[in-house]
XYZ file of C-alpha atoms in Angstrom:
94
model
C 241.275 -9.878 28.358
C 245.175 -10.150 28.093
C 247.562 -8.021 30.673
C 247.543 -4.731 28.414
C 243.372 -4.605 28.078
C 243.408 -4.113 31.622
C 246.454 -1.883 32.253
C 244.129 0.277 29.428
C 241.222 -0.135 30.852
C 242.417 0.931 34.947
C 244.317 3.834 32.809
C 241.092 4.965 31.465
C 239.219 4.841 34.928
C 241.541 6.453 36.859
C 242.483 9.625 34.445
C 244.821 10.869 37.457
C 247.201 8.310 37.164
C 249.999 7.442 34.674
C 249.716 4.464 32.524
C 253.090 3.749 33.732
C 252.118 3.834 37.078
C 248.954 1.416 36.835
C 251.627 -1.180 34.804
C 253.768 -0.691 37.694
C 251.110 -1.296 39.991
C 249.476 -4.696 38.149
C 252.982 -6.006 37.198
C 253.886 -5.810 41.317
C 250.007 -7.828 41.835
C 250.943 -10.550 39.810
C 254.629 -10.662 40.851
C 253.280 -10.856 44.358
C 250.932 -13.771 43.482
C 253.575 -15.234 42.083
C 255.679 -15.283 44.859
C 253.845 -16.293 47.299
C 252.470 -19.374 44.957
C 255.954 -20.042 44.377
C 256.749 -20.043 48.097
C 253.929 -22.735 48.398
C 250.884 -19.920 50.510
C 247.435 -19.589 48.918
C 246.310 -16.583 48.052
C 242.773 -15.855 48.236
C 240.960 -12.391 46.283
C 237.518 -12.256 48.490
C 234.982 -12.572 45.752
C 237.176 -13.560 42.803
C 238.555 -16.748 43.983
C 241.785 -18.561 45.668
C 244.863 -19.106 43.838
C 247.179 -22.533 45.307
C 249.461 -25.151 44.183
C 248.692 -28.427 43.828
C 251.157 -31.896 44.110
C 250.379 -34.700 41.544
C 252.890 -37.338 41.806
C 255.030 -39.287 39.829
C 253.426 -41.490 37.613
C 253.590 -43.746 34.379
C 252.178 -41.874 31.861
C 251.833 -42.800 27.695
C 253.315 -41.047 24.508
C 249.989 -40.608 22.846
C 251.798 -40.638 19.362
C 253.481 -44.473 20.228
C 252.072 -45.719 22.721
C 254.763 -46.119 24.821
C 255.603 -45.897 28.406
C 257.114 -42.756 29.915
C 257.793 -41.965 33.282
C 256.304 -38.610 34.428
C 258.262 -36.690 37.573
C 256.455 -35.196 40.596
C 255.438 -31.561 39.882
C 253.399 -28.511 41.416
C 250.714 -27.272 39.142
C 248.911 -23.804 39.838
C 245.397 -24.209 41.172
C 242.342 -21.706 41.308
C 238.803 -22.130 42.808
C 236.388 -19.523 41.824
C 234.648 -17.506 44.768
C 231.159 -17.674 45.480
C 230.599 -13.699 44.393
C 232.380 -14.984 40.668
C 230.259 -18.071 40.414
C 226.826 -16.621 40.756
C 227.683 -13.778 38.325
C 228.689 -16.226 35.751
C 225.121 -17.780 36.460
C 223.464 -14.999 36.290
C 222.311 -15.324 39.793
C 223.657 -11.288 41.117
C-alpha cells in the first residue's frame, strides 16, 4: 500500500471528511514521525510497532564491483520493531 491507497481508503471510510483533509491529516502523522526520529525520540504505535534510529559506526567497507577498500562514515539508520498485536496477525495467531 503506497501513501495515496491509504489517503483513499480513510477517504472512503470516513464519507464526512474531505480527501483533502485526511491528506492533511496523514501528511502531519508522518511529518511528526519524522521529526521526532530526526530529533533522535522513539516513537512507539501500541500494537503496530516502535519506530527509532539506530548508530552503526564507521567502518571499512568493500566496492563489491573492485574489490577495493572504502571507508564508510558513521550514520543513523531508521529502525522499526514490530508490536506484539502485528506479529501474531501476520502468524495467524488473532
Amino acid at each position: 500500500m503506497i501513501r495515496s491507497e491509504l489517503i483513499q481508503k480513510i477517504a472512503e471510510e470516513n464519507p464526512h471528511l474531505y480527501q483533502r483533509d485526511v491528506e492533511r491529516i496523514v501528511n502531519t502523522i508522518f511529518e511528526e514521525i519524522i521529526e521526532a526520529m530526526a530529533s533522535g525520540d522513539r516513537v512507539e504505535l501500541r500494537g503496530f510497532g516502535a519506530f527509532s534510529v539506530k548508530q552503526r559506526d564507521a567502518r571499512t567497507g568493500r566496492n563489491p564491483r573492485t574489490g577495493e577498500a572504502v571507508e564508510v562514515e558513521e550514520k543513523h539508520v531508521p529502525f522499526f520493531k514490530t508490536g506484539k498485536l502485528l506479529r501474531d496477525r501476520l502468524n495467524g495467531k488473532a
